[in-house]
Amino acid sequence: MATTSVMGGSVRRREDPALIQGTGIYVDDLQPTGLLQVAFLRSPMARAKITTLDASAARDMDGVIAIYTHEDVEHLGPLLAQVPIGKLRPLLADGEVNHVGEAVAMVVAETRHLAQDAADAIDVEYDVLPAVIDLKKAASDEVKIHEELESNVIHTWTYYGYWDALGLEDQTPLVDAAMGRDDAVVVSLEMINQRLIPVAIEPRSVMAEYNSGYNRFTVHSSTQVPHALGGAISKTFGMVASDVRVIAPEVGGGFGSKLNVYNDEVLVAFAAKDLGRTVKWTETRREAAGSTIHGRGWIGTATLVGTKDGEFLGYKLEALADMGAYSQNFTVAIPLLGLWIGSGQYKMPVSWTVDCVVTNTMTTDAYRGAGRPEAIYYLERVIDAYAREIGMDPFEVRKRNFWQPDEFPATMGCGFALDSGDYAANVDKLMEVADYAGLLEMRDKAREEGRYVGVGVGSYVEVCGFGPAVLAEIGFSWSNYGLPASFNGSGLVRVNPDATATVVIGTGPSGQGHETTWAQIVGDGLGIPVENIRVLHGDTREHPMGIGTFGSRSVAVDGAATFEATKRVKEKAAKIAAHLLEAAPEDIEFADNGAHVVGSEDQRVEWAAIAKAAYQAHTSPDDVESGLEAHTAFSPGNATWPFGSHIAVVEVDPDTGDVKLLRYIGVDDCGVEINPMIVNGQIHGGIAQGIGQAMFEAAVYDASGNLLTGSLLDYPIPTAADLPSFELDRTVTPTDVNPMGVKGVGEAGTIGTAHTIVNAVVDALSPLGVKHIDMPLRPQRVWAAIQEARG
Ligand code: MCN
């Protein structure tokens, strides 16, 4: 294992020893003296008016310090969403509740248990109203959920109409005309992409301290977006952002759920200020299930029209997307991310309409993939059905319709351009490494033996690496949280006098290995060993600007900024080294913890000498300012568009409906890789979550709005025992939207998986005539489909 960082090397994760030894520090580990604890009283009703709210008995209980209700905090809220369409969530329930789990009151007490007991003692009476849970019923406006909104459908995304300035044409007439052709094969599937609960192993936790003398907050939070949280708190309390220090220590997973700035984070800060004490809240697993954002939740019909010989003529998606009761951070914007990859990797006209619908359930927002797994699922499932209909191999069909390598950048009907790709080569490699022909042969043989073995294939393209300023123009920015820029990246690189380097980044990792990756980027540029490089993140005091970690943006945007900052430090260091070596700066090369003159490695100076010289005016060149650091901002001209293809091999037990996942093989392409081992880890995790959706997970509300899956007993997530060893390979198609040629990979696995699994199960049951089964493919559902098919 190389210890010197080389880009492209599988350097071991530097963050792991502390995590494995249990010495990593999470928010809930912090127990300062005098700490007060919070519990929230949450609504047991999905839709109701609050007729009585009496906290007097609870206030008198031992150890209770304060109880706050809407009136106490009304002046602070609501917390603004980045895309403020729909009804924003009041900080605490404002005379009514709109989903089970909505926070009604906040109790602060000496201990957590006292706080919870007091919350239970608050007397609330509800005048219950009919709850609207069913998405189609909600969209019909039979019952209007929020009086102040015109309709439960709060927004409609169309393929052409999301941004007027693009002047896009509605392609629906083209798709409709294709459907009317004599030679058209039209295949439709109505499918559910079910609601999911992101299950981060560490629940959310926030601790706030306010110093009235300095008028400063220090807030620890398990968040993916420390700077946005700091911005939101400073805006709420009318302070400058620099007076709110947010620290995200270790974050035990987020998967998008910690990308929101939550009401509870602001409320805990409020209590700390109001009481002059340090205050903390850590959610319970049940709160994590019911009051932290959910993901997915679409129903829709996907229609593909093509010729009998496999040429796509058009694609139509008509779907409803569940927003839940209130709009939070990006809620309404999530389907838009799907829209941008609505046509997948294929060149064809697209008609894409998704209605965003309010229901009496928890808010949905970004969950790994966010809009993109949904969009790709609908498209790739119906492609599979179409291939089956015309009797053509599903990979052949796909290859026939891919954008070709010489067509990139390929501008899609939605106005965005795919940056780079060689989709057919990617499929070819997968077919080769998986021995696709061999798999089909094995399947056919098994079928002859009466077994239900299926081979499912699927492809995907993703849009990620959000950074382009252009996104800000259509409402994607952090401006509502007081951050001045859109999603540009930034990186600060400093070589210290002791020849170590400090790298400060504004990302908010939750397991992605940024400390290792950024050390590689900087170490590779400067020739400083990775063990001499400290990477700081998750502290707003350290870094002037941070967009956070989401949308698989960190490497492609902040990584690229750090790469540029490294180059600038290197240019300056080259002048100092040249001065020390009496050579020309352009002849200096950095390697092995020092610099030498190109072609003459014995003319060498160590980093120790260069760093020392940089901080001493008398040893550095006259025209070089002292110090050795650079801070660079980077705003790419486009997002990045990674892609890939996967194969799942399954066997279904026809007597029980049990699905066994026998093999899972993927060839992904995220451009140039910085750390292939971490890339593998990211894809592994992503695939596991895709399998989770396909086979196990579903957030279920009953008709009255009770969450039936509020614990891990009712909400099964996959464990290692459920999964085969994934077999991964890659193609490498660099992007030119950033100087490293990297594309994001943090969500790719999830986007590529669910449809591949369902395609495999449908393939296994195709001899029975099964055409579709909605996820999750748990035994009972699969068994029922088999019974139905058998008549
Ligand atoms: N990488 C690389 N070469 C590339 C791309 C990425 O080596 N071309 C590696 C780098 O080591 C980088 C990592 O992959 O640290 C992820 O990079 P990137 O794709 O830029 O994604 P982000 O760091 O922005 O992470 C966000 C992404 C998202 S959106 C979710 S959701 C998600 C995910 O990452 N949640 C995760 N991965 C997760 N992993 C863990 N363990 N926990 C989560 O909550």
mmCIF file of C-alpha atoms and ligand atoms in Angstrom, residues 13 200 224 251-257 366-369 372 462 464-465 507 509-518 520 548-557 670-679 681-682 685 689 741-747, ligand 1:
data_model
loop_
_atom_site.group_PDB
_atom_site.id
_atom_site.type_symbol
_atom_site.label_atom_id
_atom_site.label_comp_id
_atom_site.label_asym_id
_atom_site.label_seq_id
_atom_site.Cartn_x
_atom_site.Cartn_y
_atom_site.Cartn_z
ATOM 1 C CA ARG A 13 -8.990 6.008 4.421
ATOM 2 C CA ALA A 200 -28.432 7.225 8.751
ATOM 3 C CA GLN A 224 -24.072 17.898 5.665
ATOM 4 C CA VAL A 251 -21.313 12.688 10.874
ATOM 5 C CA GLY A 252 -22.573 9.107 10.873
ATOM 6 C CA GLY A 253 -24.210 9.061 7.476
ATOM 7 C CA GLY A 254 -26.658 11.479 5.959
ATOM 8 C CA PHE A 255 -27.669 10.265 2.494
ATOM 9 C CA GLY A 256 -29.230 13.657 1.860
ATOM 10 C CA SER A 257 -31.367 13.705 5.000
ATOM 11 C CA ALA A 366 -33.191 14.810 -1.063
ATOM 12 C CA TYR A 367 -32.500 11.146 -0.387
ATOM 13 C CA ARG A 368 -29.499 9.589 -2.147
ATOM 14 C CA GLY A 369 -30.097 10.160 -5.830
ATOM 15 C CA ARG A 372 -32.737 10.758 -10.391
ATOM 16 C CA GLU A 462 -26.782 10.860 -13.669
ATOM 17 C CA CYS A 464 -24.382 15.644 -10.368
ATOM 18 C CA GLY A 465 -21.433 17.734 -9.346
ATOM 19 C CA THR A 507 -17.701 20.373 2.313
ATOM 20 C CA PRO A 509 -18.796 14.788 4.481
ATOM 21 C CA SER A 510 -20.686 12.014 6.208
ATOM 22 C CA GLY A 511 -18.564 9.033 5.249
ATOM 23 C CA GLN A 512 -17.232 9.876 1.772
ATOM 24 C CA GLY A 513 -13.547 9.953 2.727
ATOM 25 C CA HIS A 514 -12.804 13.596 2.024
ATOM 26 C CA GLU A 515 -9.816 13.719 4.364
ATOM 27 C CA THR A 516 -8.105 11.040 2.343
ATOM 28 C CA THR A 517 -9.168 12.272 -1.075
ATOM 29 C CA TRP A 518 -8.208 15.893 -0.546
ATOM 30 C CA GLN A 520 -4.313 12.906 -2.324
ATOM 31 C CA GLY A 548 -21.605 21.395 1.816
ATOM 32 C CA THR A 549 -21.804 17.834 0.599
ATOM 33 C CA PHE A 550 -24.715 16.742 -1.548
ATOM 34 C CA GLY A 551 -25.522 16.063 -5.181
ATOM 35 C CA SER A 552 -22.206 14.188 -5.505
ATOM 36 C CA ARG A 553 -20.625 17.567 -5.984
ATOM 37 C CA SER A 554 -17.685 17.619 -3.600
ATOM 38 C CA VAL A 555 -14.883 16.202 -5.697
ATOM 39 C CA ALA A 556 -15.977 17.712 -9.002
ATOM 40 C CA VAL A 557 -16.436 21.209 -7.565
ATOM 41 C CA CYS A 670 -17.204 8.546 -13.045
ATOM 42 C CA GLY A 671 -14.455 9.925 -15.253
ATOM 43 C CA VAL A 672 -11.008 10.081 -13.712
ATOM 44 C CA GLU A 673 -10.892 8.446 -10.284
ATOM 45 C CA ILE A 674 -8.933 9.913 -7.423
ATOM 46 C CA ASN A 675 -9.269 6.943 -5.076
ATOM 47 C CA PRO A 676 -10.633 3.752 -6.703
ATOM 48 C CA MET A 677 -11.051 2.034 -3.339
ATOM 49 C CA ILE A 678 -13.319 4.834 -2.083
ATOM 50 C CA VAL A 679 -15.129 4.879 -5.420
ATOM 51 C CA GLY A 681 -17.050 1.867 -1.431
ATOM 52 C CA GLN A 682 -19.351 4.593 -2.692
ATOM 53 C CA GLY A 685 -23.156 1.668 -0.555
ATOM 54 C CA GLN A 689 -29.452 1.295 -0.990
ATOM 55 C CA GLY A 741 -11.632 15.236 -15.372
ATOM 56 C CA VAL A 742 -13.622 13.833 -12.438
ATOM 57 C CA LYS A 743 -17.343 13.192 -12.232
ATOM 58 C CA GLY A 744 -19.290 12.529 -9.039
ATOM 59 C CA VAL A 745 -19.946 9.008 -7.817
ATOM 60 C CA GLY A 746 -21.637 9.256 -4.402
ATOM 61 C CA GLU A 747 -25.133 8.507 -5.696
HETATM 62 N N1 MCN B 1 -14.273 9.916 -5.797
HETATM 63 C C1 MCN B 1 -13.130 9.668 -6.538
HETATM 64 N N2 MCN B 1 -13.118 9.946 -7.872
HETATM 65 C C2 MCN B 1 -14.195 10.471 -8.488
HETATM 66 C C3 MCN B 1 -15.360 10.745 -7.746
HETATM 67 C C4 MCN B 1 -15.363 10.480 -6.380
HETATM 68 O O1 MCN B 1 -12.152 9.168 -5.990
HETATM 69 N N3 MCN B 1 -14.179 10.706 -9.800
HETATM 70 C C5 MCN B 1 -14.340 9.531 -4.380
HETATM 71 C C6 MCN B 1 -13.704 10.536 -3.448
HETATM 72 O O2 MCN B 1 -12.979 9.830 -2.513
HETATM 73 C C7 MCN B 1 -14.882 11.228 -2.784
HETATM 74 C C8 MCN B 1 -15.999 10.218 -2.855
HETATM 75 O O3 MCN B 1 -15.693 9.386 -3.974
HETATM 76 O O4 MCN B 1 -14.568 11.550 -1.455
HETATM 77 C C9 MCN B 1 -17.392 10.840 -3.080
HETATM 78 O O5 MCN B 1 -17.274 11.895 -3.980
HETATM 79 P P1 MCN B 1 -18.474 12.658 -4.711
HETATM 80 O O6 MCN B 1 -19.049 11.814 -5.762
HETATM 81 O O7 MCN B 1 -17.959 14.010 -5.069
HETATM 82 O O8 MCN B 1 -19.626 12.798 -3.615
HETATM 83 P P2 MCN B 1 -19.683 13.766 -2.345
HETATM 84 O O9 MCN B 1 -18.424 13.670 -1.626
HETATM 85 O O10 MCN B 1 -20.216 15.090 -2.706
HETATM 86 O O11 MCN B 1 -20.738 12.978 -1.458
HETATM 87 C C10 MCN B 1 -22.122 13.138 -1.593
HETATM 88 C C11 MCN B 1 -22.793 11.838 -1.961
HETATM 89 C C12 MCN B 1 -24.219 11.911 -1.690
HETATM 90 S S1 MCN B 1 -25.084 13.116 -2.502
HETATM 91 C C13 MCN B 1 -24.835 11.056 -0.816
HETATM 92 S S2 MCN B 1 -26.524 11.113 -0.586
HETATM 93 C C14 MCN B 1 -24.082 10.103 -0.096
HETATM 94 C C15 MCN B 1 -22.801 9.780 -0.705
HETATM 95 O O12 MCN B 1 -22.178 10.780 -1.225
HETATM 96 N N4 MCN B 1 -24.247 9.897 1.216
HETATM 97 C C16 MCN B 1 -23.345 9.097 1.876
HETATM 98 N N5 MCN B 1 -22.080 8.809 -0.146
HETATM 99 C C17 MCN B 1 -22.241 8.512 1.171
HETATM 100 N N6 MCN B 1 -21.384 7.700 1.804
HETATM 101 C C18 MCN B 1 -21.537 7.494 3.134
HETATM 102 N N7 MCN B 1 -20.648 6.662 3.756
HETATM 103 N N8 MCN B 1 -22.515 8.078 3.861
HETATM 104 C C19 MCN B 1 -23.419 8.873 3.269
HETATM 105 O O13 MCN B 1 -24.363 9.463 3.996
#
